[in-house]
Short mmCIF file of C-alpha atoms in Angstrom, two decimals:
data_model
loop_
_atom_site.label_atom_id
_atom_site.label_comp_id
_atom_site.label_asym_id
_atom_site.label_seq_id
_atom_site.Cartn_x
_atom_site.Cartn_y
_atom_site.Cartn_z
CA MET A 1 22.46 -9.67 13.10
CA LYS A 2 21.53 -11.57 10.67
CA VAL A 3 17.67 -10.32 9.29
CA LEU A 4 15.73 -11.88 6.79
CA TRP A 5 12.88 -10.32 4.76
CA VAL A 6 10.55 -11.79 3.07
CA THR A 7 8.91 -9.94 0.54
CA ASN A 8 5.59 -10.77 -1.82
CA HIS A 9 7.50 -9.29 -4.95
CA TYR A 10 10.85 -8.72 -6.66
CA LEU A 11 12.51 -5.45 -5.30
CA PRO A 12 14.25 -3.41 -7.32
CA ASP A 13 17.73 -3.80 -7.71
CA LEU A 14 16.94 -7.65 -7.78
CA ALA A 15 14.36 -7.03 -10.67
CA GLU A 16 16.42 -5.67 -12.55
CA PHE A 17 19.55 -7.71 -12.14
CA LEU A 18 17.01 -10.45 -12.86
CA LYS A 19 15.80 -8.80 -16.06
CA GLU A 20 12.07 -8.76 -14.76
CA LYS A 21 9.87 -6.01 -14.86
CA LYS A 22 9.95 -3.57 -11.84
CA SER A 23 7.04 -3.34 -9.70
CA PHE A 24 6.05 0.03 -8.78
CA SER A 25 4.37 -1.14 -5.13
CA GLY A 26 6.66 -1.28 -2.33
CA SER A 27 9.00 1.70 -2.57
CA TRP A 28 9.02 1.84 0.84
CA LEU A 29 11.04 -1.33 1.26
CA VAL A 30 13.51 -0.20 -1.04
CA GLN A 31 14.60 3.27 1.24
CA THR A 32 14.37 0.65 4.46
CA VAL A 33 16.40 -2.16 3.44
CA LYS A 34 19.21 0.25 2.04
CA GLU A 35 19.11 2.24 4.92
CA LEU A 36 19.02 -1.03 6.87
CA SER A 37 22.17 -2.38 4.80
CA LYS A 38 24.65 0.68 6.38
CA SER A 39 23.80 -0.06 9.85
CA GLU A 40 26.34 -1.49 11.51
CA ASN A 41 26.60 -5.41 12.79
CA ILE A 42 23.93 -5.81 10.60
CA GLU A 43 23.41 -7.87 7.34
CA ILE A 44 20.38 -8.07 5.49
CA HIS A 45 18.87 -10.62 3.36
CA VAL A 46 16.04 -10.11 1.33
CA LEU A 47 13.35 -13.38 -0.29
CA CYS A 48 11.37 -12.64 -3.00
CA PRO A 49 8.78 -14.82 -4.80
CA SER A 50 9.80 -16.54 -7.95
CA LYS A 51 8.02 -18.31 -10.90
CA LYS A 52 11.13 -19.02 -12.23
CA LYS A 53 14.08 -21.16 -10.40
CA PHE A 54 15.60 -21.08 -6.85
CA LEU A 55 18.38 -18.96 -6.33
CA GLN A 56 20.38 -17.90 -3.69
CA ASN A 57 23.12 -15.56 -2.42
CA ILE A 58 23.04 -12.78 -5.13
CA ASN A 59 24.61 -9.75 -3.47
CA ILE A 60 23.28 -6.83 -5.04
CA ASN A 61 25.12 -3.60 -3.32
CA GLY A 62 25.67 -5.03 -0.11
CA ILE A 63 22.15 -6.79 0.11
CA VAL A 64 22.09 -10.48 -0.09
CA TYR A 65 18.86 -11.83 -2.46
CA HIS A 66 17.19 -15.21 -2.65
CA THR A 67 13.77 -16.48 -4.78
CA ILE A 68 12.29 -19.21 -3.84
CA PRO A 69 9.66 -20.85 -6.32
CA THR A 70 6.11 -19.48 -5.65
CA SER A 71 3.34 -21.02 -7.07
CA ASN A 72 -0.26 -19.45 -6.65
CA LYS A 73 -1.43 -22.75 -4.41
CA ASP A 74 1.61 -20.96 -1.93
CA LYS A 75 0.00 -17.56 -2.88
CA PHE A 76 -3.88 -18.25 -2.31
CA PHE A 77 -4.58 -21.46 -0.40
CA LYS A 78 -1.55 -22.57 1.71
CA PRO A 79 1.93 -22.92 1.61
CA THR A 80 3.21 -26.28 -0.40
CA THR A 81 5.52 -28.93 0.69
CA SER A 82 8.04 -28.42 -2.34
CA TYR A 83 7.71 -24.43 -0.79
CA ILE A 84 8.06 -25.45 2.96
CA PHE A 85 11.24 -27.63 1.63
CA CYS A 86 12.69 -24.77 -0.19
CA MET A 87 12.11 -22.26 2.75
CA ASN A 88 13.96 -24.85 5.22
CA ASN A 89 16.94 -24.65 2.93
CA ILE A 90 17.19 -21.12 2.72
CA ILE A 91 16.19 -20.64 6.50
CA LYS A 92 19.43 -23.08 7.05
CA ASN A 93 21.94 -21.69 4.45
CA ILE A 94 21.48 -18.10 6.14
CA LYS A 95 21.01 -18.74 9.48
CA PRO A 96 19.26 -15.75 10.29
CA ASP A 97 18.62 -14.05 13.97
CA ILE A 98 14.79 -13.04 12.63
CA ILE A 99 12.80 -13.60 10.11
CA HIS A 100 10.59 -9.92 8.78
CA LEU A 101 7.50 -10.87 6.91
CA HIS A 102 6.09 -7.76 5.01
CA GLY A 103 2.86 -8.46 4.61
CA SER A 104 -0.21 -10.92 5.89
CA GLU A 105 -1.81 -10.65 2.41
CA PHE A 106 -0.07 -14.44 1.11
CA ALA A 107 -1.14 -17.97 2.70
CA TYR A 108 2.61 -18.69 2.04
CA SER A 109 3.41 -16.42 5.35
CA GLN A 110 1.84 -19.18 7.61
CA ALA A 111 5.25 -21.41 6.66
CA TYR A 112 7.45 -18.67 8.57
CA LEU A 113 5.23 -18.26 11.66
CA GLU A 114 5.30 -22.06 12.56
CA ILE A 115 9.18 -21.81 12.93
CA GLU A 116 9.77 -22.28 16.46
CA ASN A 117 13.58 -21.96 16.88
CA ILE A 118 13.68 -17.93 15.18
CA PRO A 119 11.82 -15.26 16.18
CA VAL A 120 9.52 -14.25 13.01
CA ILE A 121 7.83 -10.56 12.97
CA LEU A 122 4.58 -9.59 10.74
CA SER A 123 4.43 -6.25 9.10
CA ILE A 124 1.03 -5.19 8.16
CA GLN A 125 0.81 -3.69 4.91
CA GLY A 126 -2.94 -3.79 4.23
CA LEU A 127 -5.52 -6.62 5.40
CA ILE A 128 -6.69 -7.97 2.89
CA SER A 129 -9.72 -9.74 4.75
CA GLN A 130 -11.26 -5.56 5.81
CA VAL A 131 -9.92 -4.72 2.13
CA ASN A 132 -12.13 -8.27 0.26
CA LYS A 133 -15.26 -6.78 2.46
CA LYS A 134 -17.97 -6.51 -0.63
CA GLN A 135 -18.59 -2.57 0.53
CA TYR A 136 -14.99 -2.04 -0.11
CA TYR A 137 -13.48 -3.99 -2.89
CA PHE A 138 -16.31 -2.45 -5.40
CA GLY A 139 -16.17 0.98 -3.66
CA GLY A 140 -19.63 0.74 -3.02
CA ILE A 141 -20.77 0.18 -6.98
CA GLU A 142 -23.62 -1.99 -6.81
CA PHE A 143 -22.92 -5.08 -9.06
CA SER A 144 -25.82 -4.88 -10.89
CA LYS A 145 -24.18 -1.40 -12.48
CA PHE A 146 -20.90 -3.61 -13.29
CA LYS A 147 -22.88 -6.29 -15.14
CA ARG A 148 -24.66 -3.35 -17.36
CA VAL A 149 -21.39 -2.59 -18.81
CA ILE A 150 -20.45 -6.32 -19.60
CA LEU A 151 -21.24 -7.35 -22.95
CA PRO A 152 -21.91 -10.75 -23.77
CA ASN A 153 -18.21 -11.88 -25.75
CA GLU A 154 -16.40 -9.88 -22.64
CA ILE A 155 -17.63 -12.39 -20.31
CA LEU A 156 -14.49 -13.44 -19.94
CA LYS A 157 -12.55 -10.91 -20.07
CA PHE A 158 -13.96 -8.85 -17.24
CA PHE A 159 -14.10 -12.63 -14.73
CA PRO A 160 -10.96 -11.59 -13.63
CA LEU A 161 -12.30 -8.66 -11.29
CA PHE A 162 -14.68 -11.12 -9.69
CA LEU A 163 -11.83 -13.92 -9.66
CA ARG A 164 -9.85 -11.74 -7.59
CA TYR A 165 -12.51 -11.06 -4.94
CA LYS A 166 -13.46 -15.11 -4.93
CA ARG A 167 -10.07 -15.94 -4.44
CA ASN A 168 -9.34 -13.06 -1.77
CA LYS A 169 -11.40 -15.21 0.45
CA TYR A 170 -8.90 -17.72 0.56
CA ARG A 171 -6.39 -14.67 1.32
CA SER A 172 -8.53 -13.50 3.78
CA HIS A 173 -9.12 -16.80 5.84
CA SER A 174 -5.06 -17.03 5.46
CA GLU A 175 -4.35 -13.94 6.98
CA ILE A 176 -6.89 -14.12 9.90
CA GLN A 177 -4.80 -17.22 10.62
CA GLN A 178 -1.20 -15.53 10.19
CA LEU A 179 -2.66 -12.80 13.41
CA LYS A 180 -3.79 -15.51 14.76
CA SER A 181 -0.51 -17.29 15.51
CA SER A 182 1.81 -13.96 14.93
CA LYS A 183 3.75 -13.37 18.70
CA TYR A 184 5.10 -10.19 17.21
CA VAL A 185 3.37 -7.58 14.60
CA ILE A 186 4.56 -3.94 13.27
CA GLY A 187 1.77 -1.36 12.20
CA ARG A 188 1.42 2.04 11.69
CA THR A 189 -2.68 3.01 12.81
CA GLU A 190 -5.16 2.46 15.30
CA TRP A 191 -7.16 0.55 12.64
CA ASP A 192 -4.20 -2.21 12.01
CA LYS A 193 -3.75 -2.26 15.92
CA ALA A 194 -7.98 -2.79 16.49
CA HIS A 195 -8.07 -5.68 14.00
CA THR A 196 -4.68 -7.39 15.22
CA PHE A 197 -6.03 -7.36 18.76
CA PHE A 198 -9.10 -8.52 17.75
CA TYR A 199 -7.90 -11.42 16.12
CA ASN A 200 -4.91 -11.80 18.62
CA SER A 201 -4.80 -10.11 22.22
CA ASN A 202 -1.58 -11.80 23.17
CA VAL A 203 0.10 -10.21 20.34
CA ASN A 204 3.84 -7.69 20.63
CA TYR A 205 2.64 -4.78 18.65
CA PHE A 206 5.06 -2.47 17.91
CA SER A 207 3.75 0.80 15.84
CA ILE A 208 6.74 1.83 13.11
CA GLN A 209 5.90 3.96 10.17
CA GLU A 210 6.99 3.38 6.78
CA ILE A 211 10.02 5.29 4.89
CA ILE A 212 8.82 8.09 2.70
CA ARG A 213 11.77 8.48 -0.28
CA ASP A 214 14.38 10.33 0.04
CA SER A 215 13.74 13.26 -3.24
CA PHE A 216 10.23 13.56 -1.27
CA PHE A 217 11.81 15.86 1.12
CA ASN A 218 13.54 17.74 -1.53
CA ASN A 219 10.45 19.61 -2.60
CA ARG A 220 8.03 21.76 -1.58
CA TRP A 221 4.62 22.67 -2.77
CA LYS A 222 4.05 26.56 -3.10
CA ILE A 223 0.55 28.19 -4.02
CA ASP A 224 2.25 30.55 -6.56
CA ASN A 225 3.70 27.47 -8.57
CA VAL A 226 0.39 25.39 -9.05
CA ASP A 227 -2.09 24.71 -11.98
CA ARG A 228 -4.60 26.34 -10.57
CA ILE A 229 -8.14 24.34 -10.31
CA THR A 230 -6.45 21.07 -10.46
CA LEU A 231 -7.10 17.89 -8.36
CA PHE A 232 -5.03 14.95 -8.50
CA CYS A 233 -5.92 11.49 -8.13
CA ALA A 234 -2.66 9.84 -7.69
CA GLY A 235 -4.91 5.97 -6.28
CA GLY A 236 -4.90 5.61 -10.23
CA TYR A 237 -8.34 3.08 -11.62
CA ALA A 238 -6.81 0.01 -11.39
CA ASN A 239 -9.49 -1.20 -8.48
CA PRO A 240 -12.54 0.34 -7.46
CA ILE A 241 -11.43 0.51 -3.90
CA LYS A 242 -9.64 3.46 -4.83
CA GLY A 243 -12.66 5.47 -5.49
CA ALA A 244 -11.49 6.79 -9.01
CA HIS A 245 -15.22 7.10 -10.32
CA LYS A 246 -16.13 8.92 -6.76
CA ILE A 247 -13.86 11.59 -7.33
CA ILE A 248 -15.06 11.98 -11.06
CA GLU A 249 -18.82 12.18 -9.57
CA CYS A 250 -17.24 15.00 -7.66
CA ALA A 251 -15.67 17.07 -9.78
CA ALA A 252 -19.01 17.03 -11.87
CA LEU A 253 -20.24 19.27 -8.82
CA LEU A 254 -17.35 21.66 -9.25
CA VAL A 255 -17.43 22.22 -12.99
CA ASN A 256 -20.17 25.23 -12.41
CA ASP A 257 -18.07 26.57 -9.96
CA PHE A 258 -14.82 26.46 -11.23
CA PRO A 259 -15.51 26.24 -15.09
CA SER A 260 -11.54 25.85 -15.54
CA LEU A 261 -11.60 22.51 -13.70
CA LYS A 262 -8.91 20.26 -14.53
CA LEU A 263 -8.64 16.22 -13.16
CA ARG A 264 -5.20 14.47 -13.50
CA ILE A 265 -5.28 10.36 -12.90
CA VAL A 266 -2.87 8.33 -12.74
CA GLY A 267 -2.71 5.26 -15.14
CA SER A 268 -3.72 4.98 -19.45
CA ASP A 269 -5.86 7.53 -20.95
CA LEU A 270 -9.02 5.54 -21.35
CA GLY A 271 -10.50 7.97 -23.75
CA LYS A 272 -7.70 6.21 -26.26
CA THR A 273 -7.76 2.84 -24.94
CA LYS A 274 -9.60 0.28 -27.00
CA ASN A 275 -12.19 -2.60 -26.16
CA LEU A 276 -12.14 -1.27 -22.31
CA THR A 277 -14.29 -3.91 -20.38
CA GLY A 278 -15.56 -3.73 -16.40
CA TYR A 279 -14.06 -1.09 -14.33
CA ASN A 280 -12.29 0.75 -16.87
CA LYS A 281 -15.21 0.87 -19.22
CA TYR A 282 -17.54 1.76 -15.81
CA LEU A 283 -15.63 4.89 -15.63
CA HIS A 284 -15.13 5.79 -19.49
CA ASP A 285 -19.14 5.73 -19.55
CA LEU A 286 -19.32 7.80 -16.31
CA ILE A 287 -16.86 10.24 -17.78
CA SER A 288 -18.81 10.45 -21.00
CA SER A 289 -22.53 10.99 -19.37
CA LEU A 290 -21.27 13.70 -17.40
CA GLY A 291 -19.26 14.84 -20.03
CA LEU A 292 -16.35 15.40 -18.47
CA TRP A 293 -13.63 14.42 -21.13
CA GLU A 294 -12.20 18.17 -21.74
CA ARG A 295 -11.96 18.00 -17.79
CA ILE A 296 -9.62 14.63 -17.36
CA SER A 297 -6.65 13.79 -17.92
CA PHE A 298 -4.59 10.49 -17.68
CA THR A 299 -0.90 10.68 -16.79
CA GLY A 300 0.40 7.23 -17.80
CA ASN A 301 2.23 5.18 -14.77
CA LEU A 302 4.53 7.68 -13.07
CA ASN A 303 8.22 7.26 -12.08
CA GLU A 304 9.23 9.19 -8.70
CA GLU A 305 10.51 12.24 -10.85
CA SER A 306 6.95 12.62 -12.62
CA MET A 307 4.84 11.67 -9.60
CA GLN A 308 6.55 14.69 -7.37
CA GLN A 309 5.79 17.10 -10.60
CA GLU A 310 2.47 15.92 -10.18
CA PHE A 311 2.21 16.89 -6.44
CA LEU A 312 4.03 19.93 -6.99
CA LYS A 313 1.68 21.20 -9.92
CA ALA A 314 -2.02 19.85 -8.44
CA HIS A 315 -3.75 22.37 -6.29
CA VAL A 316 -5.24 19.32 -4.43
CA TYR A 317 -4.43 15.80 -3.93
CA VAL A 318 -7.70 14.02 -3.23
CA LEU A 319 -7.66 10.39 -1.96
CA GLY A 320 -10.87 8.79 -2.78
CA SER A 321 -10.67 5.04 -1.24
CA SER A 322 -13.22 2.92 -0.22
CA ILE A 323 -10.56 1.46 2.41
CA GLU A 324 -7.43 2.48 3.24
CA ASN A 325 -4.48 1.25 6.13
CA SER A 326 -1.19 3.57 5.30
CA SER A 327 -1.60 5.18 2.53
CA ASN A 328 1.90 5.78 0.94
CA THR A 329 0.87 8.61 -1.62
CA LEU A 330 -0.80 10.70 1.50
CA GLY A 331 2.57 10.53 3.07
CA GLU A 332 4.31 11.82 -0.13
CA ALA A 333 1.59 14.17 -0.57
CA MET A 334 1.62 15.20 3.26
CA VAL A 335 6.01 15.70 2.83
CA ILE A 336 5.75 17.93 -0.58
CA GLY A 337 2.88 19.89 0.95
CA THR A 338 0.15 19.65 -1.56
CA PRO A 339 -3.67 20.31 -0.11
CA ILE A 340 -4.83 17.03 0.73
CA VAL A 341 -8.92 16.00 0.66
CA THR A 342 -9.36 12.79 1.96
CA SER A 343 -11.91 9.81 2.79
CA TYR A 344 -12.23 9.31 6.48
CA VAL A 345 -11.71 5.35 6.31
CA GLY A 346 -9.58 2.67 8.00
CA GLY A 347 -6.14 4.32 9.30
CA ILE A 348 -5.93 7.73 7.88
CA SER A 349 -7.15 9.18 10.97
CA SER A 350 -3.60 7.61 12.28
CA LEU A 351 -1.59 9.81 9.80
CA VAL A 352 -3.47 13.64 9.41
CA SER A 353 -5.66 15.49 11.85
CA ASP A 354 -8.85 16.42 10.16
CA GLU A 355 -8.91 20.55 9.57
CA LYS A 356 -5.01 20.66 10.16
CA GLU A 357 -3.35 18.95 7.95
CA ALA A 358 -6.26 17.69 5.35
CA LEU A 359 -9.78 17.95 5.10
CA PHE A 360 -12.25 14.72 5.48
CA TYR A 361 -15.55 13.63 3.80
CA ARG A 362 -17.30 10.27 4.44
CA PHE A 363 -16.49 8.20 1.08
CA GLY A 364 -19.78 7.89 -0.63
CA ASP A 365 -20.51 11.48 -0.09
CA ILE A 366 -19.38 12.79 -3.19
CA GLU A 367 -21.45 16.35 -1.89
CA GLN A 368 -19.11 17.00 0.89
CA MET A 369 -16.02 15.97 -0.78
CA ALA A 370 -16.55 18.94 -3.42
CA TRP A 371 -17.30 21.18 -0.21
CA GLN A 372 -14.01 20.20 1.19
CA ILE A 373 -12.08 20.83 -2.29
CA LYS A 374 -14.22 23.89 -2.87
CA ARG A 375 -12.73 25.14 0.36
CA ILE A 376 -9.51 24.42 -0.51
CA LEU A 377 -9.72 25.98 -3.90
CA LYS A 378 -11.40 29.60 -2.76
CA SER A 379 -8.76 30.32 -0.09
CA ASP A 380 -5.31 30.17 -0.31
CA GLU A 381 -4.79 31.14 3.25
CA LEU A 382 -6.48 27.58 4.01
CA ALA A 383 -4.51 25.54 1.36
CA THR A 384 -1.27 26.96 2.64
CA ASN A 385 -2.02 26.38 6.07
CA LEU A 386 -2.89 22.92 5.49
CA SER A 387 -0.04 22.73 3.74
CA GLU A 388 2.28 24.05 6.36
CA GLY A 389 0.24 22.07 8.45
CA ALA A 390 0.96 18.39 6.93
CA MET A 391 4.58 19.15 6.12
CA GLN A 392 5.42 19.63 9.61
CA ARG A 393 3.67 16.84 11.30
CA ALA A 394 5.67 14.53 8.01
CA ARG A 395 8.74 15.56 8.83
CA ILE A 396 8.23 14.08 12.30
CA GLN A 397 5.96 11.49 11.31
CA TYR A 398 8.32 10.27 8.27
CA SER A 399 11.66 10.86 9.68
CA LYS A 400 14.22 8.31 8.01
CA GLU A 401 16.17 8.40 10.89
CA LYS A 402 13.53 7.81 13.64
CA ILE A 403 12.14 4.73 12.02
CA ILE A 404 15.35 2.94 11.00
CA ASN A 405 16.42 3.38 14.64
CA GLU A 406 12.65 1.99 15.42
CA ILE A 407 13.00 -0.94 13.38
CA ILE A 408 16.40 -1.83 14.77
CA SER A 409 15.92 -1.17 18.29
CA THR A 410 12.74 -3.38 17.77
CA TYR A 411 14.53 -6.49 16.06
CA LYS A 412 16.88 -6.71 19.27
CA ASN A 413 13.82 -5.99 21.47
CA VAL A 414 12.26 -9.33 20.22
CA ILE A 415 15.25 -11.09 19.31
CA GLU A 416 15.95 -10.71 23.05
CA VAL A 417 12.00 -11.24 24.26
CA HIS A 418 12.45 -14.83 21.95
CA ALA A 419 15.58 -15.90 23.56
CA ILE A 420 14.40 -15.54 27.30
CA THR A 421 10.84 -17.22 26.00
CA LYS A 422 13.03 -20.12 25.07
CA LEU A 423 14.90 -20.45 27.60
CA LYS A 424 12.13 -20.22 30.79
CA GLU A 425 10.62 -22.98 28.28
CA ASN A 426 13.84 -25.24 28.42
CA ILE A 427 13.94 -24.71 32.42
CA LEU A 428 9.97 -25.76 32.32
CA MET A 429 10.78 -29.17 30.52
#
């Protein structure tokens, strides 16, 4: 069985081969493609977008990589004639039995869904058509508050956040068209399933989780080893969606009860970064106004090992997102066993249960967030019970063997269904 994956960025092995910067996103793809490549009778090809030239048949560790020249128009508006021409050449060269699209966020995916002689599966990662809604995208911050942190000479520097918001409207339109035209979809939560069926009631939907990296299963959170009263915000502050501002506001509410409180946030140190604009300046000014600089530290970018150390040392992992489908860092926290406080948004309730494996709060309700954190900080028994519950569920939910078997079974099922459907269509003709 020949499988063609279509991804939205270089996978690490290809990035290293091409001497390009590695992406920090999509860790589940790396683990999954490696496991699939070990399976008998499966030949994996991975097609990645590139700003550079067209490359084919780069074999790295048994996985065959290809790149396709991809413009902004291909990504954000619709696939160009040039893109479609290159795509057809690649498919003609590989002759895949099935095509697997990883993500509905970019417009070029639509070109694959119009192929008739090869079955195409669309995997939902996030849903840009939902994420880009104003109440989610700006994390509940009013436009007027953003405007207050923009100096006249910094308008152009801040413009990218609003530009992405406007441009994402085109991506949202493309995504909805993809959902409408997909015959086969892989999702992970009731949330993405609901939105899929809203646009396409005839779709064949398969529920398959993402793989968590092996090394996370080798570590186990223990209450005796944590840095007491330390919160960890793994989502960082790259986008208001991740809710770092709400976690900072929550920390201010906890300081009186916990004078030694520490908050660790993924990303560069905002206190040492010059010429801050936009959301970063908003966070900087928020921390200053709340007097929290002594309580907050920044981790910088984290690799696999350093991310695990943050989870192991944290007393509580806090997910502050305004919207999520299936948070990868939430899964990592579950596997390691770091006690979780999470916003009740999107697909989160399909991954963890309130009071059993995590504590929930409504996004924007910083008092309830603070209360749930306080419960864990004051009770080692509760912290340990949540940790054990999350680890037990994670070892079933994120079982590598289970997920790989489900993917292979889905491929075979889709190929068979597609062949039968085509046969029936030919007979009727």
